[in-house]
Short mmCIF file of C-alpha atoms and ligand atoms in Angstrom, two decimals:
data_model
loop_
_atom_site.label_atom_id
_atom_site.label_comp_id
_atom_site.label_asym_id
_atom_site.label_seq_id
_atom_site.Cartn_x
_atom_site.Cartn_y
_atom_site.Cartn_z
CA UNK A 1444 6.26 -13.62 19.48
CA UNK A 1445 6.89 -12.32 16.03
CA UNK A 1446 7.44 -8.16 15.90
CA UNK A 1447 5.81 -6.77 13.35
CA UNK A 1448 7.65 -3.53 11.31
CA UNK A 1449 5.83 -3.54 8.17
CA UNK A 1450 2.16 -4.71 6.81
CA UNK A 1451 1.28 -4.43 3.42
CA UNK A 1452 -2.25 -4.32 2.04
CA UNK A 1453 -3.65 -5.25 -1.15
CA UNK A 1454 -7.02 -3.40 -0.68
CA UNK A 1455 -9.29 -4.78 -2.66
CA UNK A 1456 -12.89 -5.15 -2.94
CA UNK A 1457 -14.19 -2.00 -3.21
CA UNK A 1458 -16.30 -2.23 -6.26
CA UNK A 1459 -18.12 -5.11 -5.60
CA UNK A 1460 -18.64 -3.48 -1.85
CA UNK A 1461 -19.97 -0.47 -3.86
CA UNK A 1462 -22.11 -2.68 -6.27
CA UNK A 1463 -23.71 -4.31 -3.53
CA UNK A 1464 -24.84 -1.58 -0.98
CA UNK A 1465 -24.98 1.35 -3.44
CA UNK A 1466 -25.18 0.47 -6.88
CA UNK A 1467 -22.45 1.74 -7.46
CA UNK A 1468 -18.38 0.76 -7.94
CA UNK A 1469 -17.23 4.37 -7.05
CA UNK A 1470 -19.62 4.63 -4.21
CA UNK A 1471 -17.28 1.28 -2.86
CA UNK A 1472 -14.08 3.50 -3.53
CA UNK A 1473 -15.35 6.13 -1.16
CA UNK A 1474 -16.53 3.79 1.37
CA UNK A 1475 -12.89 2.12 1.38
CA UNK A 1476 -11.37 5.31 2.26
CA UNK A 1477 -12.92 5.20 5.36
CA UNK A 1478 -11.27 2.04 6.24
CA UNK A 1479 -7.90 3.45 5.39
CA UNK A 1480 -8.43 5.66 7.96
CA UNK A 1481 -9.40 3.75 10.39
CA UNK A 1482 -6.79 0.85 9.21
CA UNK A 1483 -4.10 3.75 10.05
CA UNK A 1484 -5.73 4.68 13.23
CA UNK A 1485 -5.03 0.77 14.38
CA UNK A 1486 -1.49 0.39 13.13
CA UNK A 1487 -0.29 3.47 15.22
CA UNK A 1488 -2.13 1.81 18.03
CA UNK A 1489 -0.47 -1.45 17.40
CA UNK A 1490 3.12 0.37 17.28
CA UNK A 1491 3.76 -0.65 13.59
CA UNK A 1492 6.55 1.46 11.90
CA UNK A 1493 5.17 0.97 7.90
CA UNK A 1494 2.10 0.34 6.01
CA UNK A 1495 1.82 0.38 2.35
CA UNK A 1496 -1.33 0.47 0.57
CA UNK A 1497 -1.84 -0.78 -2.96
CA UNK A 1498 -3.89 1.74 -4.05
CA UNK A 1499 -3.76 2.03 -7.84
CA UNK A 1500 -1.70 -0.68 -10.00
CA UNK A 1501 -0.05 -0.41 -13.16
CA UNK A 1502 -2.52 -2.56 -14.83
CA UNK A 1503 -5.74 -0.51 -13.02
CA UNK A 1504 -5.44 1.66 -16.27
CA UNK A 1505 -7.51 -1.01 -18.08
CA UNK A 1506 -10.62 0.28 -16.17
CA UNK A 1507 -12.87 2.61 -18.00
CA UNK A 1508 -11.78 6.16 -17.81
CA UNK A 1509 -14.59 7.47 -15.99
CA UNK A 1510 -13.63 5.11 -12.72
CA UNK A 1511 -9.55 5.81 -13.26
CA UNK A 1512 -10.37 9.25 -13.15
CA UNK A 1513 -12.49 8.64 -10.49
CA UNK A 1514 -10.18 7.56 -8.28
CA UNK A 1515 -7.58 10.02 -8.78
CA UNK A 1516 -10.15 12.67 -7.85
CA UNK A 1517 -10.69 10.84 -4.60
CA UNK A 1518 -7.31 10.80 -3.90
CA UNK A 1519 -6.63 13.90 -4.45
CA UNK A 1520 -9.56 15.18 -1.99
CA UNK A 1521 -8.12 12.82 0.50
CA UNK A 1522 -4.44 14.32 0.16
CA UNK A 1523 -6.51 17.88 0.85
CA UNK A 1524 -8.70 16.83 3.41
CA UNK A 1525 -6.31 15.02 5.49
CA UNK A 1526 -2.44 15.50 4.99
CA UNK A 1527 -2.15 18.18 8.04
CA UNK A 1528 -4.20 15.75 10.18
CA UNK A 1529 -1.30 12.97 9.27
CA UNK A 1530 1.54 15.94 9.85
CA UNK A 1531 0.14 16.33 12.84
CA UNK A 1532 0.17 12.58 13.50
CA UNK A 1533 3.64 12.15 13.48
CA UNK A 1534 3.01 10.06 10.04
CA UNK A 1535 5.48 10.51 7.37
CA UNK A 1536 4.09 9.71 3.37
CA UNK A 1537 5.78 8.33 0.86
CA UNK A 1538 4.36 7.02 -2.62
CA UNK A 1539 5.72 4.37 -4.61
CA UNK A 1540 5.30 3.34 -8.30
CA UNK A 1541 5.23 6.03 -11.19
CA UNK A 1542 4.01 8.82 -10.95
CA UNK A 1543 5.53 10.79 -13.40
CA UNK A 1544 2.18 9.99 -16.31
CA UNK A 1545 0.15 11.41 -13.33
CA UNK A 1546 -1.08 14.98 -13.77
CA UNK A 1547 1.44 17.37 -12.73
CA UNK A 1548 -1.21 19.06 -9.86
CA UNK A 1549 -1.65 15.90 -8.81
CA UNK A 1550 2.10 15.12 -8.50
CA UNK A 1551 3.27 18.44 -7.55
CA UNK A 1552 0.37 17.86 -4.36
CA UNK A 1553 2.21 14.44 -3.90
CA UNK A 1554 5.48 15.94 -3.93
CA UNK A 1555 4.54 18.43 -1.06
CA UNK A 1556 3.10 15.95 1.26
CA UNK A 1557 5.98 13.70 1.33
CA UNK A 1558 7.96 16.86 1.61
CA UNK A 1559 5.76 18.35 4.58
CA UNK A 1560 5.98 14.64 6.53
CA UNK A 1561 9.50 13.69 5.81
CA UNK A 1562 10.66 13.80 9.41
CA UNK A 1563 7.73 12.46 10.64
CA UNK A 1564 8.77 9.24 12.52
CA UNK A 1565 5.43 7.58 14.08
CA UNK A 1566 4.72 5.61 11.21
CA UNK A 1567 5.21 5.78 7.47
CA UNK A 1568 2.51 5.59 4.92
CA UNK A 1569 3.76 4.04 1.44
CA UNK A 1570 1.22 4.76 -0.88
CA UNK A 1571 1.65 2.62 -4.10
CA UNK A 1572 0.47 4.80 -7.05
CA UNK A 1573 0.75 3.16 -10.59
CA UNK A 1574 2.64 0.58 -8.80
CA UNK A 1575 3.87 -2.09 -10.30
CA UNK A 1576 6.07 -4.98 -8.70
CA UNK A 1577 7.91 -6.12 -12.40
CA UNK A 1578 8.07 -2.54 -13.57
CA UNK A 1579 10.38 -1.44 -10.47
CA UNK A 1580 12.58 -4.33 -10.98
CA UNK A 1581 12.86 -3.98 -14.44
CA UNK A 1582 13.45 0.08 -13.83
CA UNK A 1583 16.24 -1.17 -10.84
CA UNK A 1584 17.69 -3.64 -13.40
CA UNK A 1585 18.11 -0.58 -15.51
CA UNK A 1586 20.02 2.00 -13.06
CA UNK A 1587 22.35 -0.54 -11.65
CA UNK A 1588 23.43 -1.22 -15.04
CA UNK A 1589 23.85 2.72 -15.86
CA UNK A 1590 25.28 2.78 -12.98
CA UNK A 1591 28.04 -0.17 -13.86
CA UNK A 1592 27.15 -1.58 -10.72
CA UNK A 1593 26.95 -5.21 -10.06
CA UNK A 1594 23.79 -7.16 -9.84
CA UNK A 1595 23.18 -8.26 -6.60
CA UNK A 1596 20.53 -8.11 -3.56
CA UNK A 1597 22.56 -5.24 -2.18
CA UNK A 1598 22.33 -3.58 -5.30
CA UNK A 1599 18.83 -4.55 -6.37
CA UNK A 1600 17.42 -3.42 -3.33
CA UNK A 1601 18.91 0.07 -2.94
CA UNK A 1602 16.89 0.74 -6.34
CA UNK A 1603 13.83 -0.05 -5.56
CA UNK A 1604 10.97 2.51 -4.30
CA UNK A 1605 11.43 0.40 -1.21
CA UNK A 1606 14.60 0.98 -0.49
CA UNK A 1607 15.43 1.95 2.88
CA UNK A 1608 11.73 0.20 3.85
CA UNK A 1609 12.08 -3.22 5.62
CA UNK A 1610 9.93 -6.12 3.71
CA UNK A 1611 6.92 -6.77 4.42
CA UNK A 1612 6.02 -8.79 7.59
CA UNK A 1613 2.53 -9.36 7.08
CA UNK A 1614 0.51 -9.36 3.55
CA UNK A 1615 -2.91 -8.51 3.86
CA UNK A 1616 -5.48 -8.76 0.75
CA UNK A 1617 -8.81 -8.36 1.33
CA UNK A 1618 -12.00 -9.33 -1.44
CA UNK A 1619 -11.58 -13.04 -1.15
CA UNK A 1620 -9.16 -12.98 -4.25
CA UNK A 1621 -5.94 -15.19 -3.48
CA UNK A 1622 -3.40 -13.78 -5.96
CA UNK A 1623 -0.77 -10.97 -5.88
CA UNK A 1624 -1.52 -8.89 -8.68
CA UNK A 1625 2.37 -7.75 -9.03
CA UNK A 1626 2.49 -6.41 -5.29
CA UNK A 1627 6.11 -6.00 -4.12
CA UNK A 1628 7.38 -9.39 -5.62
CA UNK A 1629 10.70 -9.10 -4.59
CA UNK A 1630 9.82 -7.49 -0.91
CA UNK A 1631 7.25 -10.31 -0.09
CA UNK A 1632 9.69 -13.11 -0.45
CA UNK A 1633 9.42 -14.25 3.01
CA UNK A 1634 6.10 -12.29 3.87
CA UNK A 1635 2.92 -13.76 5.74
CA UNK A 1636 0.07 -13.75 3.59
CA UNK A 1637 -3.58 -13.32 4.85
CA UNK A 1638 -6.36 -14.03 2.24
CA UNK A 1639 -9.46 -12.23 3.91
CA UNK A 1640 -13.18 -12.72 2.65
CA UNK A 1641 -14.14 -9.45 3.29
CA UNK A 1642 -14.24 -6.81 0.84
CA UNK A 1643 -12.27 -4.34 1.76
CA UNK A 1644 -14.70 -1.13 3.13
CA UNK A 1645 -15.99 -3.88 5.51
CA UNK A 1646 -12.71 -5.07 6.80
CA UNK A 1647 -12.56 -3.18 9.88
CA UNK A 1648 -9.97 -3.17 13.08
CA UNK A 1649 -11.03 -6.00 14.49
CA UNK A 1650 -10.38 -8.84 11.51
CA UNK A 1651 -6.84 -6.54 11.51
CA UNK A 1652 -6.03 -7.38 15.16
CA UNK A 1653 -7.19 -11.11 14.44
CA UNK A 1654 -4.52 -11.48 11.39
CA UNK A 1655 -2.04 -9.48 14.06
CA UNK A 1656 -2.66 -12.22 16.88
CA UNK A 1657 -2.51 -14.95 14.16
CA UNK A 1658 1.06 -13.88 12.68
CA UNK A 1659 2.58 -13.47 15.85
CA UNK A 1660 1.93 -17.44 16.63
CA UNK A 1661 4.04 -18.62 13.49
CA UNK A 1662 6.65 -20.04 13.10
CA UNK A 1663 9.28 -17.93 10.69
CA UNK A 1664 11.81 -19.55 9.53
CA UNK A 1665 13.44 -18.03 6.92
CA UNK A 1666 14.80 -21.39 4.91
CA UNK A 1667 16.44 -22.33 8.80
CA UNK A 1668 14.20 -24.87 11.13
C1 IPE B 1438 -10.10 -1.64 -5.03
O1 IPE B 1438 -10.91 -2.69 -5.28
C2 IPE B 1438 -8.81 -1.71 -5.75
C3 IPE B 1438 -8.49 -0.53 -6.58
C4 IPE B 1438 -7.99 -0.67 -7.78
C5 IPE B 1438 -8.69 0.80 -6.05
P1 IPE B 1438 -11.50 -3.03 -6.71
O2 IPE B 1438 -11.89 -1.80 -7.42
O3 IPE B 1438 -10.56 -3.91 -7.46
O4 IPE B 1438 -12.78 -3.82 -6.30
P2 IPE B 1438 -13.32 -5.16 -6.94
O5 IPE B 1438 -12.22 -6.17 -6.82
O6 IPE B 1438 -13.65 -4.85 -8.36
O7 IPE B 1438 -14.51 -5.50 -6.12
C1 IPE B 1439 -5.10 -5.03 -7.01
O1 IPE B 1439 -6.46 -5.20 -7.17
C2 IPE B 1439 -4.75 -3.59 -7.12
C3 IPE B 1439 -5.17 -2.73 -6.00
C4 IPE B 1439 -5.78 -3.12 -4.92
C5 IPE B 1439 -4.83 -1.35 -6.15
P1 IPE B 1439 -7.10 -5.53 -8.57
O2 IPE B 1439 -8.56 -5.64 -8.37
O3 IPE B 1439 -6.65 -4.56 -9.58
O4 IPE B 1439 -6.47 -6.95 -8.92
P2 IPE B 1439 -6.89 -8.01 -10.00
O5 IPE B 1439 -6.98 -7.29 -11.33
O6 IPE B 1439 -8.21 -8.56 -9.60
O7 IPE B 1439 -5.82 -9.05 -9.97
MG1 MG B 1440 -10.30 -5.94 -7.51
#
């Protein structure tokens, strides 16, 4: 039986969710926060350590202002609503990607909640905000050169927002879309990838302890036999 340490999620869907039970693309943002909650609720139960959640790409600024903006008002809410129910939860956050173009209430909000959970041990929430898989490498690239160092996968992976975070185990993307949509590149090397068909606010805990069951039945092998 595989262990399972980390899953990632590419959570995806929402919009069309949205479209199709309430006219709406933002409504389908809301109604996926839901199932981030309840997608958390399951991986403490299942005694995961990490989850990271694609939640805004570097490329997701191509969407029209009034949904980017959107989004980063929901997120914000969420931070409000919830971060001393996740404190309390033993659950430590972390974000990864940029966030430095973000507004600076936004950031400085960030900032605190991964400050407030840092010792939290339970589980670890990476939270991939303007995230971008070819962007971190190039930005590693760029410090282990200023840094003289040589370029290696010692070197590479100490600067990337993962470092210190085990790779992926298990990649999950729901909204029947089978691409990766420069997601941790590098980290998913030797990850198990689930396609789901569900959009995303209908995945529920369930179809996530089906892919669970399912990935502990393969075979890893790691380039060995
Ligand atoms: C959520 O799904 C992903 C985010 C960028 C928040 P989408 O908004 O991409 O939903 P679809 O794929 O258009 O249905
Ligand atoms: C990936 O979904 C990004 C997130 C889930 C945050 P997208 O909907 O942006 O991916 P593409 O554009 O269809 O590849
Ligand atoms: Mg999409």
């Amino acid at each position: 039986m595989n262990p399972i340490t980390h899953v990632a999620i590419i959570m995806d869907g929402n919009g069309r969710w949205g479209i199709k039970h309430k006219k709406s693309r933002n409504l389908g943002h809301r109604a996926g926060l839901i199932t981030v909650e309840r997608i958390i609720k399951s991986t403490i139960k299942n005694k995961i350590k990490y989850l990271t959640l694609y939640a805004f790409s570097t490329e997701n600024w191509k969407r029209p202002k009034k949904e980017v903006n959107f989004l980063f008002g929901l997120l914000d809410r969420f931070i409000d609503q919830k971060i001393d129910e996740f404190n309390k939860q033993n659950i430590k956050l972390k974000v990864i990607g940029n966030i430095t173009v973000l507004n600076s209430k936004l950031k400085k909000k960030l900032k605190k909640s991964e400050y407030m959970t840092k010792k939290n041990s339970r589980l670890q929430v990476n939270l991939a905000l303007n995230y971008g898989s070819k962007s971190e490498l190039i930005n590693a690239f760029k410090k282990i050169t200023k840094k003289k160092q040589n370029i290696n996968v010692k070197n590479i992976e100490k600067n990337l927002y993962t470092s210190n975070i085990p790779d992926p185990d298990i990649l999950i993307r729901t909204g029947n879309t089978n691409r990766l949509s420069n997601f941790l590149l590098w980290q998913m090397a030797y990850s198990e990838i689930f396609f789901e068909k569900k959009l995303w606010p209908a995945f529920n805990e369930k179809d996530y302890r089906r892919v669970i069951k399912n990935f502990k039945k393969i075979k890893r092998n790691f380039g060995s036999i």
